[in-house]
Amino acid sequence: MKIAKVEAFLLSSPLDEPLLLPFHGGERTILKRDAMLIRVTADNGLKGYGPGPAHERAEREINETIAPFLEGRDPAQWRTFEFPGELALQKTYRAVEVAVIDLAARFEGAPVSELVGGRKRDRIKLYGSAGMYMSPEEYADEAKAIADLGFTAYKMRPARGPEKDLETIARMREAVGPDVGLMIDAHAWWRMGDKSYSQQTVEQLARDSQAYKPTWFEEAVPPDDHAALKQLRDTGLVPVASGEHEPDESSFMDLIETGSVDYVQMDVCCQGGFEMGRRVFEATARHGLRFAFHCWGTLLEVIAAGQLGICWDEDVIEWLEYPCHANRGKPGMYPFLVADDVLKDPLPIENGDLIVPNEPGLGITVDESVIDRYPYQPGPWSIFKIDSPPETLAVSGDHSVLWVDPVSGA
């Protein structure tokens, strides 16, 4: 069996109307969400799939450079492929590699987990990830709704000022009771211009939040400032999480080796792939830390991370992020229809755990109709308008880049 074709498809799921979300220092607008589906086809017609980085550069790299490199090769020999290129291109290649492994595993009749390390368990804990820039009451209602779905933890994104953020944490705890985890993804706290929270404000919020037992504060200070993350962790007030914006492996190792976090986070499908993920897991275990998958794409990304995660014990890889979107009446943040529709069937979830399929490959069936149903729309998916100093910035599907041009998305 040889690889005959490698293809990358950028997809967009636009909102019917722009979603305007006021925060403490300005307003954020959600326009759409993007996704990438990677398809690798063999000369016998068998196909492997993977999620990819949802931006135009990655699409060009796959279709123009990575595809010619892979075509004609035996996917079963994926570990021996030595793909050349600079770091950004290497990261894109590692996303394609997930689809190659899926193809190889389907051919062998084995789950992906057996090819990338060997499964040690059949399930992994999920946390429901939703809430963005709402009132304290709305956060509490959503936290309860996500918990009622069976998730044992809920992650939200506060940005309404220190007093309202603390009130939000208190109300959420009251709504869900003592046993549901609460993750505070505070990436907006350093994106508010002059109203960005100081280190002292963040530490005071951590101190005031202790009574409500948050599972972690995530990116509560700029993520490239490992010293500030470590300073927060050294207070011992709350567990600290970060990792989704680490640009390379050496940066991950610095995050780990300096003890800057309690929870290391990585989006393996766009930050370096399965093999780099394994090295990050090993370093995490070596330093007595915990790992929690960052997962901000489609359900295809969730299952890919799950297949890798079950190759490690829960005392190393504890959590997998499950994005909850308001698709077709479900509780969650804005709609992102392609996130669900990329799979023909929902993922198996039991008591808040993802049950990782033991069928060949990723163990799922991709619905290729999404390629035509969700055509790509250029431009950034989210725009920040900051009040002071006046500034407009944007974010794209490239998690290694903090800001992009508000018009082009590049």
CSV table of C-alpha atoms in Angstrom, one decimal:
chain,number,residue,atom,x,y,z
A,1,MET,CA,0.0,0.0,0.0
A,2,LYS,CA,1.3,3.4,-1.0
A,3,ILE,CA,0.1,7.0,-0.4
A,4,ALA,CA,-1.6,8.2,-3.5
A,5,LYS,CA,-2.9,11.6,-2.5
A,6,VAL,CA,-2.6,14.0,0.5
A,7,GLU,CA,-5.2,16.8,0.7
A,8,ALA,CA,-6.0,19.6,3.1
A,9,PHE,CA,-9.5,21.2,3.2
A,10,LEU,CA,-10.1,24.5,5.0
A,11,LEU,CA,-13.6,24.8,6.3
A,12,SER,CA,-15.6,27.7,7.9
A,13,SER,CA,-18.6,27.7,10.1
A,14,PRO,CA,-19.9,31.4,10.1
A,15,LEU,CA,-22.3,32.8,12.7
A,16,ASP,CA,-25.6,34.0,11.3
A,17,GLU,CA,-24.8,37.4,12.9
A,18,PRO,CA,-21.5,38.6,14.5
A,19,LEU,CA,-21.5,37.9,18.2
A,20,LEU,CA,-20.5,41.0,20.2
A,21,LEU,CA,-19.0,40.2,23.6
A,22,PRO,CA,-18.1,43.2,25.8
A,23,PHE,CA,-15.3,42.8,28.3
A,24,HIS,CA,-13.6,44.9,30.9
A,25,GLY,CA,-11.3,46.7,28.5
A,26,GLY,CA,-13.2,46.6,25.2
A,27,GLU,CA,-15.3,44.3,23.0
A,28,ARG,CA,-14.6,41.0,21.3
A,29,THR,CA,-16.4,40.0,18.1
A,30,ILE,CA,-16.9,36.4,17.0
A,31,LEU,CA,-17.5,36.1,13.2
A,32,LYS,CA,-17.0,32.4,12.5
A,33,ARG,CA,-14.9,29.4,13.4
A,34,ASP,CA,-12.5,27.7,11.0
A,35,ALA,CA,-11.4,24.1,10.8
A,36,MET,CA,-9.1,21.9,8.7
A,37,LEU,CA,-9.8,18.4,7.5
A,38,ILE,CA,-6.7,16.4,6.3
A,39,ARG,CA,-7.3,13.4,4.0
A,40,VAL,CA,-4.7,10.9,3.0
A,41,THR,CA,-5.7,8.4,0.3
A,42,ALA,CA,-3.9,5.2,-0.5
A,43,ASP,CA,-3.6,3.5,-3.9
A,44,ASN,CA,-6.0,0.9,-2.7
A,45,GLY,CA,-8.7,3.5,-2.0
A,46,LEU,CA,-8.3,3.3,1.8
A,47,LYS,CA,-8.4,6.7,3.5
A,48,GLY,CA,-6.9,8.2,6.7
A,49,TYR,CA,-8.0,11.5,8.3
A,50,GLY,CA,-6.7,14.0,10.7
A,51,PRO,CA,-7.5,17.5,12.0
A,52,GLY,CA,-5.1,20.3,10.9
A,53,PRO,CA,-4.2,23.9,11.7
A,54,ALA,CA,-7.1,26.0,10.6
A,55,HIS,CA,-5.2,28.7,8.6
A,56,GLU,CA,-4.2,29.4,5.0
A,57,ARG,CA,-0.5,29.0,5.4
A,58,ALA,CA,-0.9,25.4,6.7
A,59,GLU,CA,-3.2,24.6,3.7
A,60,ARG,CA,-0.6,25.8,1.3
A,61,GLU,CA,2.2,23.9,3.0
A,62,ILE,CA,0.2,20.7,2.9
A,63,ASN,CA,-1.0,20.9,-0.7
A,64,GLU,CA,2.2,22.3,-2.2
A,65,THR,CA,5.1,20.8,-0.1
A,66,ILE,CA,4.0,18.0,2.2
A,67,ALA,CA,1.8,16.2,-0.2
A,68,PRO,CA,4.6,15.7,-2.8
A,69,PHE,CA,6.9,14.4,-0.1
A,70,LEU,CA,4.5,11.8,1.2
A,71,GLU,CA,2.9,10.6,-2.1
A,72,GLY,CA,4.4,7.2,-3.1
A,73,ARG,CA,5.5,6.3,0.4
A,74,ASP,CA,4.3,3.3,2.5
A,75,PRO,CA,2.3,4.8,5.4
A,76,ALA,CA,3.3,1.9,7.7
A,77,GLN,CA,6.8,3.3,7.6
A,78,TRP,CA,5.8,6.7,9.0
A,79,ARG,CA,8.3,6.7,11.8
A,80,THR,CA,11.2,6.6,9.3
A,81,PHE,CA,10.1,9.6,7.2
A,82,GLU,CA,12.6,12.5,7.6
A,83,PHE,CA,10.7,15.5,6.5
A,84,PRO,CA,12.9,18.6,5.9
A,85,GLY,CA,11.9,22.2,6.6
A,86,GLU,CA,11.8,25.0,9.1
A,87,LEU,CA,9.9,24.8,12.4
A,88,ALA,CA,6.5,26.1,11.2
A,89,LEU,CA,6.5,23.6,8.3
A,90,GLN,CA,7.5,20.8,10.6
A,91,LYS,CA,4.6,21.5,12.8
A,92,THR,CA,2.2,21.4,9.9
A,93,TYR,CA,3.8,18.1,8.8
A,94,ARG,CA,3.2,16.6,12.2
A,95,ALA,CA,-0.5,17.4,11.8
A,96,VAL,CA,-0.6,15.5,8.5
A,97,GLU,CA,1.2,12.6,10.2
A,98,VAL,CA,-1.9,12.0,12.3
A,99,ALA,CA,-3.8,11.2,9.1
A,100,VAL,CA,-1.0,9.0,7.9
A,101,ILE,CA,-1.0,7.1,11.1
A,102,ASP,CA,-4.8,6.8,10.9
A,103,LEU,CA,-4.4,5.3,7.4
A,104,ALA,CA,-1.7,2.8,8.6
A,105,ALA,CA,-3.8,1.8,11.6
A,106,ARG,CA,-6.9,1.2,9.4
A,107,PHE,CA,-4.9,-1.0,7.1
A,108,GLU,CA,-3.5,-3.0,10.0
A,109,GLY,CA,-6.9,-3.3,11.7
A,110,ALA,CA,-5.6,-1.7,14.9
A,111,PRO,CA,-6.5,1.4,16.8
A,112,VAL,CA,-4.2,4.4,16.5
A,113,SER,CA,-3.4,4.1,20.1
A,114,GLU,CA,-1.6,0.8,19.5
A,115,LEU,CA,0.6,2.3,16.9
A,116,VAL,CA,1.6,5.3,19.0
A,117,GLY,CA,2.4,3.7,22.3
A,118,GLY,CA,0.0,1.1,23.3
A,119,ARG,CA,-3.3,1.8,25.2
A,120,LYS,CA,-3.1,1.6,28.9
A,121,ARG,CA,-6.8,2.4,29.5
A,122,ASP,CA,-9.9,2.8,27.4
A,123,ARG,CA,-11.2,6.2,28.7
A,124,ILE,CA,-10.0,9.7,29.5
A,125,LYS,CA,-11.6,12.5,31.6
A,126,LEU,CA,-13.3,15.3,29.7
A,127,TYR,CA,-14.0,18.8,30.8
A,128,GLY,CA,-16.7,20.8,29.1
A,129,SER,CA,-15.2,24.0,27.7
A,130,ALA,CA,-17.5,26.9,27.0
A,131,GLY,CA,-18.4,30.2,28.6
A,132,MET,CA,-17.0,33.4,27.2
A,133,TYR,CA,-17.5,37.0,28.5
A,134,MET,CA,-21.0,36.7,30.1
A,135,SER,CA,-22.6,37.9,33.3
A,136,PRO,CA,-22.0,36.0,36.5
A,137,GLU,CA,-25.6,34.7,36.4
A,138,GLU,CA,-25.2,33.4,32.8
A,139,TYR,CA,-21.9,31.7,33.7
A,140,ALA,CA,-23.5,30.0,36.6
A,141,ASP,CA,-26.4,28.8,34.5
A,142,GLU,CA,-24.1,27.5,31.8
A,143,ALA,CA,-21.8,25.7,34.4
A,144,LYS,CA,-24.9,23.9,35.7
A,145,ALA,CA,-26.1,23.0,32.2
A,146,ILE,CA,-22.6,21.6,31.3
A,147,ALA,CA,-22.5,19.6,34.5
A,148,ASP,CA,-25.9,18.3,33.9
A,149,LEU,CA,-24.6,16.8,30.6
A,150,GLY,CA,-22.3,14.6,32.7
A,151,PHE,CA,-19.1,16.5,32.5
A,152,THR,CA,-17.2,16.5,35.7
A,153,ALA,CA,-15.5,19.9,35.1
A,154,TYR,CA,-16.4,23.2,33.3
A,155,LYS,CA,-14.0,25.7,31.8
A,156,MET,CA,-15.0,29.3,31.1
A,157,ARG,CA,-13.3,32.6,30.0
A,158,PRO,CA,-13.9,35.6,32.4
A,159,ALA,CA,-13.2,39.2,31.4
A,160,ARG,CA,-15.6,41.5,33.3
A,161,GLY,CA,-13.3,43.1,35.8
A,162,PRO,CA,-11.8,41.7,39.0
A,163,GLU,CA,-15.0,42.0,41.2
A,164,LYS,CA,-17.3,40.5,38.6
A,165,ASP,CA,-14.8,37.7,37.8
A,166,LEU,CA,-14.7,36.8,41.5
A,167,GLU,CA,-18.5,36.9,41.7
A,168,THR,CA,-18.6,34.7,38.7
A,169,ILE,CA,-16.4,32.0,40.3
A,170,ALA,CA,-18.5,32.1,43.5
A,171,ARG,CA,-21.8,31.8,41.6
A,172,MET,CA,-20.5,28.9,39.5
A,173,ARG,CA,-19.4,27.0,42.6
A,174,GLU,CA,-22.8,27.6,44.2
A,175,ALA,CA,-24.5,26.3,41.0
A,176,VAL,CA,-22.5,23.1,40.5
A,177,GLY,CA,-21.8,22.1,44.1
A,178,PRO,CA,-18.4,21.0,45.5
A,179,ASP,CA,-17.6,18.1,43.2
A,180,VAL,CA,-17.5,19.7,39.8
A,181,GLY,CA,-14.1,21.1,38.6
A,182,LEU,CA,-13.9,24.8,37.6
A,183,MET,CA,-11.2,25.8,35.2
A,184,ILE,CA,-10.6,29.6,34.8
A,185,ASP,CA,-9.2,30.3,31.3
A,186,ALA,CA,-8.0,33.9,32.0
A,187,HIS,CA,-6.4,34.6,28.6
A,188,ALA,CA,-8.3,37.9,28.4
A,189,TRP,CA,-6.8,39.3,31.6
A,190,TRP,CA,-3.6,40.4,29.7
A,191,ARG,CA,-5.5,41.5,26.5
A,192,MET,CA,-7.3,44.5,27.9
A,193,GLY,CA,-4.8,47.3,27.1
A,194,ASP,CA,-4.5,49.7,30.0
A,195,LYS,CA,-7.1,47.6,32.0
A,196,SER,CA,-5.1,44.4,31.8
A,197,TYR,CA,-4.8,42.9,35.3
A,198,SER,CA,-1.5,43.3,37.0
A,199,GLN,CA,0.4,40.4,38.6
A,200,GLN,CA,-0.8,41.7,42.0
A,201,THR,CA,-4.4,41.8,40.8
A,202,VAL,CA,-4.2,38.2,39.5
A,203,GLU,CA,-2.6,37.0,42.8
A,204,GLN,CA,-5.4,38.7,44.7
A,205,LEU,CA,-8.0,37.1,42.6
A,206,ALA,CA,-6.3,33.7,43.2
A,207,ARG,CA,-6.3,34.4,47.0
A,208,ASP,CA,-10.0,35.4,47.0
A,209,SER,CA,-10.9,32.4,44.8
A,210,GLN,CA,-9.3,29.8,47.1
A,211,ALA,CA,-12.6,29.3,49.0
A,212,TYR,CA,-14.2,28.1,45.7
A,213,LYS,CA,-11.4,25.6,44.9
A,214,PRO,CA,-10.8,26.3,41.2
A,215,THR,CA,-9.1,23.4,39.3
A,216,TRP,CA,-6.7,25.9,37.8
A,217,PHE,CA,-6.1,29.4,36.5
A,218,GLU,CA,-5.1,29.2,32.8
A,219,GLU,CA,-2.9,31.8,31.2
A,220,ALA,CA,-3.8,34.3,33.9
A,221,VAL,CA,-0.6,36.2,32.9
A,222,PRO,CA,1.0,36.5,29.5
A,223,PRO,CA,2.0,32.9,28.5
A,224,ASP,CA,5.4,33.8,27.2
A,225,ASP,CA,6.3,35.2,30.6
A,226,HIS,CA,7.3,31.9,32.3
A,227,ALA,CA,8.7,33.9,35.3
A,228,ALA,CA,5.3,35.4,35.9
A,229,LEU,CA,3.6,32.1,35.6
A,230,LYS,CA,6.1,30.6,38.1
A,231,GLN,CA,5.6,33.6,40.5
A,232,LEU,CA,1.9,32.9,40.5
A,233,ARG,CA,2.4,29.1,41.0
A,234,ASP,CA,4.9,29.7,43.8
A,235,THR,CA,2.2,31.5,45.8
A,236,GLY,CA,0.5,28.1,46.2
A,237,LEU,CA,-2.9,29.9,46.0
A,238,VAL,CA,-4.3,28.0,42.9
A,239,PRO,CA,-3.0,25.5,40.4
A,240,VAL,CA,-1.6,27.1,37.3
A,241,ALA,CA,-2.0,25.9,33.7
A,242,SER,CA,-0.5,27.0,30.4
A,243,GLY,CA,1.0,25.7,27.2
A,244,GLU,CA,-1.3,26.3,24.1
A,245,HIS,CA,0.9,29.3,22.9
A,246,GLU,CA,4.3,27.7,23.4
A,247,PRO,CA,6.0,28.2,20.0
A,248,ASP,CA,8.4,25.2,20.1
A,249,GLU,CA,9.6,22.2,22.0
A,250,SER,CA,12.4,24.1,23.8
A,251,SER,CA,9.8,26.5,25.1
A,252,PHE,CA,7.7,23.7,26.4
A,253,MET,CA,10.7,22.2,28.1
A,254,ASP,CA,11.5,25.5,29.8
A,255,LEU,CA,7.9,25.8,31.0
A,256,ILE,CA,8.2,22.3,32.5
A,257,GLU,CA,11.8,22.4,33.8
A,258,THR,CA,11.3,25.8,35.5
A,259,GLY,CA,8.2,24.5,37.3
A,260,SER,CA,6.2,27.4,36.0
A,261,VAL,CA,2.9,25.4,35.9
A,262,ASP,CA,1.0,22.6,37.6
A,263,TYR,CA,-0.8,21.6,34.4
A,264,VAL,CA,1.0,21.5,31.1
A,265,GLN,CA,-1.3,22.0,28.1
A,266,MET,CA,-0.6,21.2,24.4
A,267,ASP,CA,-2.7,21.1,21.3
A,268,VAL,CA,-0.9,18.2,19.7
A,269,CYS,CA,-2.6,18.5,16.4
A,270,CYS,CA,-1.2,22.0,15.7
A,271,GLN,CA,1.8,22.3,18.1
A,272,GLY,CA,4.0,19.5,17.0
A,273,GLY,CA,2.2,16.2,16.6
A,274,PHE,CA,2.2,12.9,18.5
A,275,GLU,CA,5.9,12.4,18.7
A,276,MET,CA,6.6,15.8,20.2
A,277,GLY,CA,3.6,15.2,22.4
A,278,ARG,CA,5.2,12.1,23.8
A,279,ARG,CA,8.4,14.0,24.7
A,280,VAL,CA,6.3,16.6,26.4
A,281,PHE,CA,4.5,13.9,28.4
A,282,GLU,CA,7.7,12.3,29.4
A,283,ALA,CA,9.1,15.6,30.7
A,284,THR,CA,5.8,16.3,32.5
A,285,ALA,CA,6.0,13.0,34.3
A,286,ARG,CA,9.6,13.4,35.1
A,287,HIS,CA,9.0,16.6,36.9
A,288,GLY,CA,5.9,15.4,38.7
A,289,LEU,CA,3.5,17.6,36.9
A,290,ARG,CA,0.1,16.9,35.2
A,291,PHE,CA,-0.9,17.2,31.5
A,292,ALA,CA,-4.2,18.4,30.1
A,293,PHE,CA,-4.9,18.4,26.4
A,294,HIS,CA,-5.8,21.8,24.9
A,295,CYS,CA,-8.3,21.0,22.2
A,296,TRP,CA,-10.0,23.9,20.4
A,297,GLY,CA,-11.1,22.4,17.2
A,298,THR,CA,-13.5,19.8,16.0
A,299,LEU,CA,-14.5,16.4,17.4
A,300,LEU,CA,-11.9,14.9,15.1
A,301,GLU,CA,-9.3,16.7,17.1
A,302,VAL,CA,-10.9,15.4,20.4
A,303,ILE,CA,-10.7,11.8,19.3
A,304,ALA,CA,-7.2,12.1,17.9
A,305,ALA,CA,-6.0,13.5,21.2
A,306,GLY,CA,-7.9,10.8,23.1
A,307,GLN,CA,-6.2,8.0,21.1
A,308,LEU,CA,-2.8,9.3,22.2
A,309,GLY,CA,-3.8,10.2,25.7
A,310,ILE,CA,-4.9,6.7,26.7
A,311,CYS,CA,-1.3,5.5,26.1
A,312,TRP,CA,-0.4,7.2,29.4
A,313,ASP,CA,-1.7,6.8,32.9
A,314,GLU,CA,-4.1,9.3,34.4
A,315,ASP,CA,-1.6,10.5,36.9
A,316,VAL,CA,0.3,12.0,34.0
A,317,ILE,CA,-2.4,12.8,31.4
A,318,GLU,CA,-5.4,13.7,33.4
A,319,TRP,CA,-7.8,15.9,31.3
A,320,LEU,CA,-8.9,16.3,27.7
A,321,GLU,CA,-10.8,19.5,26.7
A,322,TYR,CA,-14.1,19.0,25.0
A,323,PRO,CA,-15.4,22.2,23.4
A,324,CYS,CA,-19.1,22.7,24.0
A,325,HIS,CA,-20.8,24.7,21.3
A,326,ALA,CA,-24.4,25.8,21.1
A,327,ASN,CA,-25.1,23.6,18.2
A,328,ARG,CA,-28.8,22.7,17.5
A,329,GLY,CA,-30.0,23.6,21.0
A,330,LYS,CA,-27.2,22.3,23.1
A,331,PRO,CA,-25.7,24.4,25.9
A,332,GLY,CA,-22.4,26.0,25.2
A,333,MET,CA,-20.7,29.0,23.6
A,334,TYR,CA,-21.5,30.2,20.1
A,335,PRO,CA,-22.4,27.7,17.4
A,336,PHE,CA,-19.6,25.9,15.5
A,337,LEU,CA,-21.6,23.4,13.4
A,338,VAL,CA,-18.7,21.8,11.5
A,339,ALA,CA,-17.1,20.8,14.9
A,340,ASP,CA,-19.8,18.2,15.3
A,341,ASP,CA,-20.7,17.5,11.7
A,342,VAL,CA,-17.2,16.4,10.7
A,343,LEU,CA,-18.1,13.0,12.3
A,344,LYS,CA,-21.1,10.9,11.2
A,345,ASP,CA,-21.8,9.8,14.8
A,346,PRO,CA,-21.3,11.5,18.2
A,347,LEU,CA,-18.3,10.4,20.3
A,348,PRO,CA,-19.0,7.9,23.0
A,349,ILE,CA,-19.1,9.6,26.4
A,350,GLU,CA,-19.9,7.9,29.7
A,351,ASN,CA,-19.9,9.6,33.1
A,352,GLY,CA,-17.9,12.5,31.8
A,353,ASP,CA,-15.2,10.3,30.2
A,354,LEU,CA,-14.5,9.8,26.5
A,355,ILE,CA,-14.6,6.1,25.8
A,356,VAL,CA,-11.8,5.8,23.2
A,357,PRO,CA,-12.8,3.4,20.4
A,358,ASN,CA,-10.9,0.2,19.9
A,359,GLU,CA,-11.8,-0.1,16.2
A,360,PRO,CA,-9.2,0.4,13.4
A,361,GLY,CA,-7.6,3.8,13.0
A,362,LEU,CA,-9.1,6.7,15.0
A,363,GLY,CA,-12.3,4.5,15.4
A,364,ILE,CA,-14.6,7.1,13.8
A,365,THR,CA,-16.3,7.7,10.5
A,366,VAL,CA,-15.7,11.1,8.9
A,367,ASP,CA,-18.5,12.8,7.0
A,368,GLU,CA,-16.8,14.2,3.9
A,369,SER,CA,-19.9,16.2,3.0
A,370,VAL,CA,-18.6,18.9,5.3
A,371,ILE,CA,-16.1,19.8,2.6
A,372,ASP,CA,-18.9,21.1,0.4
A,373,ARG,CA,-21.2,22.2,3.2
A,374,TYR,CA,-18.8,24.5,5.0
A,375,PRO,CA,-16.7,26.4,2.4
A,376,TYR,CA,-13.8,28.4,3.7
A,377,GLN,CA,-14.3,32.1,4.3
A,378,PRO,CA,-11.0,34.1,4.5
A,379,GLY,CA,-10.1,36.4,7.4
A,380,PRO,CA,-9.7,36.2,11.1
A,381,TRP,CA,-12.4,34.4,13.2
A,382,SER,CA,-12.3,36.7,16.2
A,383,ILE,CA,-11.5,40.4,16.6
A,384,PHE,CA,-10.6,42.3,19.8
A,385,LYS,CA,-11.3,46.1,20.0
A,386,ILE,CA,-9.4,47.5,22.9
A,387,ASP,CA,-10.6,50.8,24.5
A,388,SER,CA,-7.3,52.2,25.8
A,389,PRO,CA,-5.0,52.7,24.1
A,390,PRO,CA,-7.4,52.3,21.2
A,391,GLU,CA,-6.4,49.3,19.2
A,392,THR,CA,-8.0,46.6,17.0
A,393,LEU,CA,-6.4,43.1,16.9
A,394,ALA,CA,-7.5,39.7,15.8
A,395,VAL,CA,-6.8,36.0,16.2
A,396,SER,CA,-6.7,33.2,13.7
A,397,GLY,CA,-6.6,29.5,13.7
A,398,ASP,CA,-2.9,29.5,14.2
A,399,HIS,CA,-2.5,29.0,18.0
A,400,SER,CA,1.3,29.7,17.9
A,401,VAL,CA,0.5,33.4,16.9
A,402,LEU,CA,-1.0,35.6,19.5
A,403,TRP,CA,-2.3,38.3,17.1
A,404,VAL,CA,-2.9,38.7,13.4
A,405,ASP,CA,-4.0,41.4,11.0
A,406,PRO,CA,-7.7,42.2,11.6
A,407,VAL,CA,-8.4,42.3,7.8
A,408,SER,CA,-6.3,39.6,6.3
A,409,GLY,CA,-5.9,37.2,9.2
A,410,ALA,CA,-2.2,36.8,8.4
